[in-house]
């Protein structure tokens, strides 16, 4: 019936549809502008590069497609009654601009999208920000308004008062449960070479997204160059990377991998010098992708991703081996199809696993312990374009999430093991949202998200509403409101400075599903191509939050490890993206208030930062400066007010009786004030990134230098009370308060890339 | 522009916070573990100190009173060890004792403990040889003990000059006997062979809780077990021991 209606509707006019892609590599271009010259008929591509112009009267037109950084496409077409023209458009990139950065904000998106609290980044932006050894997506997102980093090395995202476990992180539609696991949490699992773009929704996100209370990070990897074989190899102080992409018959492929290599260097030295040294740690990750297009309207994409951190210690003398591994792995198959000119659909089947393994083995005994989160997802999504005033998105998602754990011990005489039955919640969610262009200045997007959660047979409906009102030509009002539910929580504290990974668990029958309500109101100012100013206020109210206790049990007893609370967060975010002559960059400022209430006590969690200011500026060094001419320089500076902490009010002796020696001894115990009574001093830091393109023997490449904490400012992350100077032996009574900083020095790093 | 700057300043002013001020009054800090079979009982008396104060034993007019069924003793300060008070009273199982500590300008501390009942080491008996390959320690449990603290001291060792290991166990069963698998609880494979002493301490609830309370909580802990009006613990324990020989296999 749907297709019949669509068919009858299309008889009186014509339709033009197709994809807009980058002519140099075949990558689809989302939100490109497509219109018929001299008419008011126009649209933009969806996030997969698909467009449709419908209800086009019979006649001859000139179709135009444009996208920032690309040459404009223009061609004549003829529309007949009832005709459907498929026109796939390839845009040629313009020669490299002085700015050197391809910004992703575009006029069409400003005009037509209803997406409050959204920021997007391209790969070049991710790579341009000064880096702590490695370019890292999460570190870039920490520079966005509303996002708090707890300290200089943090790789967690505290977004608008939400803890990291309240963020939905997607990699090509696959849920990533632990996105920051590399090098004990210092680096994320997203290899920047493989990332095409990333979008952050810091609040008020539409019905298409759900399952988390606070924010969404949607990361898309590159499609793979369908025009020619290309590659990039790079090496830095931490990892070496390789990216290969190219065409295959009717499609393309991409492979990207990286690995730390210091363990190999140390191993090589130990062999050459004949000394017994080793570095028992490394990490690696990789992404592979194959696209196959059997016809113009069909595309199959297989993707695989995997990565792991490994600590492996062997003692040859005692024949003992200790191994600890953790990581993400996943695979997906996606089928995209233009089912009808007005109906674009795709179906995704994905399997992902986050695993941890610890094992010990000696001649006498062995022990192992492990946990897995295995996520099976089936997810059809559709875009339906019933008229030029409506874009309806709907879809479903079925998930089976398996939480399993085990331990085994095997000694000379005994073998013990425990494999408790896995916890397996099922979810079935559906969403329906309609972007309705009421008139050229007012867009609304109502939506509903339906959730069924198998533990406790719970059913929920989360309504959402987005609105955009262009009250001036270049100024729009953004509004978003919605209800959000979450059915997975973590058992480890989200307020700790470091955690390698989170221990997830499904909400059990004894607890209500945590719920949040968002309201967002802001102004968006279009300044120019790729330039905009947004000012947004938000309020977020939480109910039935499940917060880990201070000494949680990670295995089997989630109910006993969680306490129930509520809270709110409120604030104001300002974001300005601007170019000025040869300068480009952005400024973000956030004012935030976050409170939690547990057992009747209200407090500010440790990530409640009041003011957060970031500035990123980039430019190209003028030609008159030797050696560095045309090199790209990027600077980042931040200033942030201090985080709350529980200060020590007093100390007292904690005695113990030694039954063997028949005497007492003591150490100092402390009485703390309330957990948010004090705040650390403000922190600030300047980082620098310098990159210059080079050509050696016909091979293009670049070198780069980064310096983190250029002026070596010590940002205080905690106070340590010192009773003795370990160097001089001098004792202090009263003890001295010593400031502890993670980055007390300027940290330089460098690397090279080659492209072929 | 003036409007924008004014609004920005207003926002900044609104978001400024009052500097924290938390008052804390120092409290008496008591440590007293009454032990059966002990020649003397000790009470450590000090106080808590603000972080910028030196930790001197500066209490004045300290009075320490220990009382039981038939006695009330005012304890004598040890001249060589500031803050230490002693009494030679004999502590009996299943009896209740009270403690009172006062000092000038400090709140008075009152404590109470009920000594656990006697227990019996069923196995090993004095002079028995235990096997590191697998043996058991069997107790007839103490009435009223919250848990046991067991120490193995190997005095003469064929491979080590001396070793010491221990285990702790909370009493959660209704059984009258409790048994410990010896290699598991003492890691004997690391201790070697030799003659030794197993010392067993049955702890009351106050001292057990004191030993097992840790600073997990965000707001820290206040150790206050068996006492009111201050910090510390007033607990009791029954102690017994047996000499054995460990044979490593």
Tab-separated table of C-alpha atoms in Angstrom, chain A residues 30-31 47 67 103-122 125 141 144-145 147 159-160 197-206 208-209 214-218 445 468 478-480 520 522-524 526 530-536 573-577:
chain	number	residue	atom	x	y	z
A	30	UNK	CA	26.448	14.180	3.725
A	31	UNK	CA	24.438	17.411	3.745
A	47	UNK	CA	23.929	11.532	6.221
A	67	UNK	CA	29.681	21.394	-1.018
A	103	UNK	CA	35.123	22.205	7.784
A	104	UNK	CA	31.970	20.217	7.899
A	105	UNK	CA	29.436	22.804	8.915
A	106	UNK	CA	27.481	23.866	5.904
A	107	UNK	CA	24.786	26.298	5.012
A	108	UNK	CA	22.299	23.639	3.999
A	109	UNK	CA	22.669	21.891	7.267
A	110	UNK	CA	22.248	25.158	9.106
A	111	UNK	CA	19.053	25.824	7.188
A	112	UNK	CA	17.448	22.437	7.177
A	113	UNK	CA	18.607	20.328	10.072
A	114	UNK	CA	16.861	20.213	13.446
A	115	UNK	CA	19.761	19.147	15.604
A	116	UNK	CA	20.296	21.134	18.764
A	117	UNK	CA	23.569	20.520	20.605
A	118	UNK	CA	25.303	18.926	17.636
A	119	UNK	CA	28.936	19.399	16.647
A	120	UNK	CA	30.690	17.511	13.885
A	121	UNK	CA	34.343	17.010	13.005
A	122	UNK	CA	36.222	15.820	9.984
A	125	UNK	CA	40.168	18.570	12.255
A	141	UNK	CA	35.848	16.159	21.716
A	144	UNK	CA	33.871	21.034	22.692
A	145	UNK	CA	31.425	23.088	24.751
A	147	UNK	CA	32.488	18.549	27.682
A	159	UNK	CA	29.157	15.777	28.874
A	160	UNK	CA	26.819	18.394	30.313
A	197	UNK	CA	33.881	12.052	10.602
A	198	UNK	CA	32.379	12.170	14.036
A	199	UNK	CA	29.263	13.794	15.394
A	200	UNK	CA	28.643	14.697	18.973
A	201	UNK	CA	25.122	15.279	20.274
A	202	UNK	CA	25.624	16.704	23.734
A	203	UNK	CA	21.942	16.830	24.606
A	204	UNK	CA	18.401	16.866	23.300
A	205	UNK	CA	19.265	14.265	20.695
A	206	UNK	CA	16.532	12.964	18.357
A	208	UNK	CA	16.869	7.973	16.280
A	209	UNK	CA	19.304	7.699	19.176
A	214	UNK	CA	23.303	12.129	28.266
A	215	UNK	CA	24.969	12.256	24.888
A	216	UNK	CA	25.772	10.479	21.644
A	217	UNK	CA	29.083	10.167	19.856
A	218	UNK	CA	28.502	8.776	16.365
A	445	UNK	CA	10.908	17.353	14.436
A	468	UNK	CA	14.392	25.238	14.512
A	478	UNK	CA	17.204	25.803	18.351
A	479	UNK	CA	15.046	23.958	20.814
A	480	UNK	CA	15.042	20.383	21.956
A	520	UNK	CA	17.795	22.711	25.367
A	522	UNK	CA	19.809	28.081	21.992
A	523	UNK	CA	20.686	30.431	19.210
A	524	UNK	CA	22.689	29.504	16.145
A	526	UNK	CA	25.495	31.507	10.548
A	530	UNK	CA	32.061	26.681	7.844
A	531	UNK	CA	31.713	29.399	10.449
A	532	UNK	CA	29.057	29.572	13.105
A	533	UNK	CA	28.269	30.702	16.590
A	534	UNK	CA	26.017	28.739	18.906
A	535	UNK	CA	24.858	29.729	22.353
A	536	UNK	CA	22.842	27.099	24.173
A	573	UNK	CA	27.558	26.449	26.236
A	574	UNK	CA	29.055	28.845	23.717
A	575	UNK	CA	30.806	27.681	20.575
A	576	UNK	CA	32.349	29.867	17.897
A	577	UNK	CA	33.965	28.466	14.778
